[in-house]
Amino acid sequence: MMPDHDVRIVREDGFTSVGGIRIHYEAWGAGDPVVLVHGLGASAAAWRRVAPILAEAGYRVLALDLKGCGLSARPPGDYSRKNLANLVCGFMDNLGVRRARAVVGHSMGGAIALEIATSRPERTDLVAVIDGQGIVNQPWILQAAAPVTSLVGTLASGVTALSPVAPRRFFARMYLKRIFCDADAVTDELVETYVATADAGYQRAMFAMIQHLGNTADLAEAVRTMKAPALLIWGTRDPICPLSLGEELYAALPDAELHKLDACGHCPPEA
C-alpha cells in the first residue's frame, strides 16, 4: 500500500567496482540494509517509487544496476544467475553490508535473490520475490532457445547500434503497455528510463542473461530446504510471469507467504 502523503527522501547515486566491473547504484535512507535487485531489461530506476517508502520506514535501501544494465559497465562474459548473485554479494561487501535485513528481487532478480538466500544464508534475514521468473518449472522454449541466444544478441546489438532512438521508444512503450495492467501508468518518463541506456552493449547483456533463464533445476531443489523465510508478492494479471509460477514456488518453499495483488501486472514496483 502506498502512503497517503508525499515521501521526501533524497536519493543518492554512486559507483563502485566489483571484480573490476563498474557498478552503478542508488541509495536511500539509513538503518538496517535492504538490497533491491531488478529484473531482466530493467535497472535500479525500477525501484524509485518503492525505495523511498522503505527508507521512510527506517531502512537503508540499496538498489544496484546489474552489470550490462542501467549505468553499469557492459563487459563480455558470464551472465548466469550464480555469477550475478556473486556480483550482488560483492556489491554488498563494498557498501559494508555483511548481512541484509532483506534481499528483494523482481522478475529475474527474484531468482538472484533466492540464489543468495540458498547458497549464502548468512547474507540475509529474509528474501522477497516480486513476480519472479519460473523456478520450479521452466517453459521448454527457454531451454530450447538457449543455444542461439548469443547469436541473436549479437544481431540485436548491431541493429540497435544502427537504429535511431525513436523506434526504440516505440517498442519499449508497446512492451511496457503489455506487461503493465494499467496502460496509463506507462508514461513518457517511464519509457525514457528504459530507452536512455538501451545501447548495443545492453542488448548483448540481455541476451546473455536470457541464455541462462531456463537453468533453474538446481535452484528449484535448493529452495525446498531454504532456511530464510520468503515473502512472495504477485500481480494476478502478470502476462510474463503468471501467478501460477508464484503458487508453484510457494508450494516448494518451507517458510513462505504469498500475497496476491489484484488488477496488477508484471511490475508492481513501478505500477
Short mmCIF file of C-alpha atoms in Angstrom, two decimals, residues 74-202:
data_model
loop_
_atom_site.label_atom_id
_atom_site.label_comp_id
_atom_site.label_asym_id
_atom_site.label_seq_id
_atom_site.Cartn_x
_atom_site.Cartn_y
_atom_site.Cartn_z
CA ARG A 74 28.68 -3.95 -20.06
CA PRO A 75 31.58 -6.43 -20.09
CA PRO A 76 31.50 -9.66 -22.07
CA GLY A 77 31.48 -12.89 -20.09
CA ASP A 78 29.29 -14.80 -17.67
CA TYR A 79 25.76 -13.50 -17.06
CA SER A 80 24.42 -16.58 -15.30
CA ARG A 81 22.29 -16.44 -12.16
CA LYS A 82 25.19 -17.61 -9.97
CA ASN A 83 27.54 -15.01 -11.42
CA LEU A 84 25.01 -12.23 -10.92
CA ALA A 85 24.45 -13.40 -7.32
CA ASN A 86 28.22 -13.16 -6.80
CA LEU A 87 28.08 -9.64 -8.19
CA VAL A 88 25.31 -8.61 -5.78
CA CYS A 89 27.22 -10.05 -2.82
CA GLY A 90 30.37 -8.22 -3.94
CA PHE A 91 28.33 -5.03 -4.16
CA MET A 92 27.07 -5.63 -0.62
CA ASP A 93 30.65 -6.17 0.59
CA ASN A 94 31.76 -2.90 -0.97
CA LEU A 95 28.99 -1.00 0.79
CA GLY A 96 29.71 -2.62 4.13
CA VAL A 97 26.67 -4.90 4.19
CA ARG A 98 27.65 -8.23 5.74
CA ARG A 99 24.02 -9.26 6.27
CA ALA A 100 20.94 -7.62 4.79
CA ARG A 101 17.63 -7.37 6.55
CA ALA A 102 16.18 -8.45 3.21
CA VAL A 103 17.25 -9.13 -0.37
CA VAL A 104 14.35 -8.31 -2.68
CA GLY A 105 14.25 -9.39 -6.32
CA HIS A 106 11.81 -8.63 -9.12
CA SER A 107 11.33 -11.00 -12.08
CA MET A 108 14.79 -12.41 -12.93
CA GLY A 109 16.05 -10.61 -9.82
CA GLY A 110 13.87 -12.95 -7.78
CA ALA A 111 15.99 -15.91 -8.88
CA ILE A 112 19.14 -13.98 -7.97
CA ALA A 113 17.71 -13.20 -4.52
CA LEU A 114 16.84 -16.88 -4.00
CA GLU A 115 20.32 -17.90 -5.15
CA ILE A 116 21.82 -15.67 -2.45
CA ALA A 117 19.43 -16.94 0.23
CA THR A 118 20.10 -20.61 -0.57
CA SER A 119 23.84 -20.57 -1.29
CA ARG A 120 24.82 -17.84 1.21
CA PRO A 121 22.23 -17.98 4.00
CA GLU A 122 24.43 -15.79 6.20
CA ARG A 123 23.90 -12.81 3.86
CA THR A 124 20.20 -12.10 4.50
CA ASP A 125 17.47 -12.50 7.11
CA LEU A 126 14.65 -12.55 4.59
CA VAL A 127 14.16 -12.97 0.86
CA ALA A 128 11.34 -11.35 -1.10
CA VAL A 129 10.35 -12.26 -4.66
CA ILE A 130 8.08 -9.99 -6.69
CA ASP A 131 6.57 -11.55 -9.82
CA GLY A 132 9.61 -13.79 -10.16
CA GLN A 133 10.70 -15.84 -13.14
CA GLY A 134 9.85 -19.54 -13.19
CA ILE A 135 11.97 -21.53 -10.75
CA VAL A 136 10.20 -24.83 -10.09
CA ASN A 137 9.15 -25.38 -13.71
CA GLN A 138 10.58 -23.53 -16.67
CA PRO A 139 8.93 -23.18 -20.10
CA TRP A 140 10.61 -25.54 -22.54
CA ILE A 141 11.15 -22.71 -25.00
CA LEU A 142 13.76 -21.04 -22.74
CA GLN A 143 15.87 -24.18 -22.69
CA ALA A 144 15.39 -24.78 -26.41
CA ALA A 145 16.37 -21.21 -27.29
CA ALA A 146 19.49 -21.10 -25.10
CA PRO A 147 21.97 -22.27 -27.80
CA VAL A 148 21.05 -19.44 -30.19
CA THR A 149 20.51 -16.51 -27.81
CA SER A 150 24.13 -15.40 -28.03
CA LEU A 151 23.91 -15.09 -31.83
CA VAL A 152 20.56 -13.31 -31.59
CA GLY A 153 22.06 -10.93 -29.03
CA THR A 154 24.91 -10.07 -31.38
CA LEU A 155 22.48 -9.36 -34.22
CA ALA A 156 20.18 -7.32 -31.97
CA SER A 157 23.06 -5.23 -30.66
CA GLY A 158 24.14 -4.47 -34.23
CA VAL A 159 20.64 -3.35 -35.17
CA THR A 160 20.41 -1.22 -32.03
CA ALA A 161 23.72 0.47 -32.77
CA LEU A 162 22.48 1.47 -36.22
CA SER A 163 18.87 2.36 -35.42
CA PRO A 164 17.59 5.78 -34.30
CA VAL A 165 16.13 6.26 -30.84
CA ALA A 166 12.51 6.75 -31.99
CA PRO A 167 11.85 3.09 -32.90
CA ARG A 168 13.36 2.01 -29.56
CA ARG A 169 10.92 4.29 -27.76
CA PHE A 170 8.03 2.85 -29.77
CA PHE A 171 8.88 -0.78 -28.99
CA ALA A 172 9.67 -0.04 -25.34
CA ARG A 173 6.28 1.65 -24.93
CA MET A 174 4.48 -1.21 -26.67
CA TYR A 175 6.20 -3.83 -24.46
CA LEU A 176 5.61 -1.92 -21.22
CA LYS A 177 1.92 -1.48 -22.03
CA ARG A 178 1.70 -5.24 -22.45
CA ILE A 179 3.24 -6.07 -19.06
CA PHE A 180 1.58 -3.27 -17.07
CA CYS A 181 -2.03 -3.87 -16.10
CA ASP A 182 -2.76 -0.13 -16.37
CA ALA A 183 -1.56 1.22 -19.71
CA ASP A 184 -1.90 4.77 -18.37
CA ALA A 185 0.97 4.01 -15.96
CA VAL A 186 3.31 3.80 -18.96
CA THR A 187 4.32 7.45 -19.03
CA ASP A 188 6.86 9.16 -21.27
CA GLU A 189 9.18 9.39 -18.26
CA LEU A 190 8.95 5.65 -17.62
CA VAL A 191 9.63 4.82 -21.27
CA GLU A 192 12.67 7.09 -21.23
CA THR A 193 14.19 5.31 -18.21
CA TYR A 194 14.24 2.11 -20.28
CA VAL A 195 15.33 3.64 -23.58
CA ALA A 196 18.03 6.00 -22.28
CA THR A 197 20.54 3.23 -21.58
CA ALA A 198 19.36 0.61 -24.11
CA ASP A 199 22.51 0.66 -26.22
CA ALA A 200 24.19 -2.17 -28.13
CA GLY A 201 26.08 -3.40 -25.06
CA TYR A 202 22.81 -3.57 -23.14
#
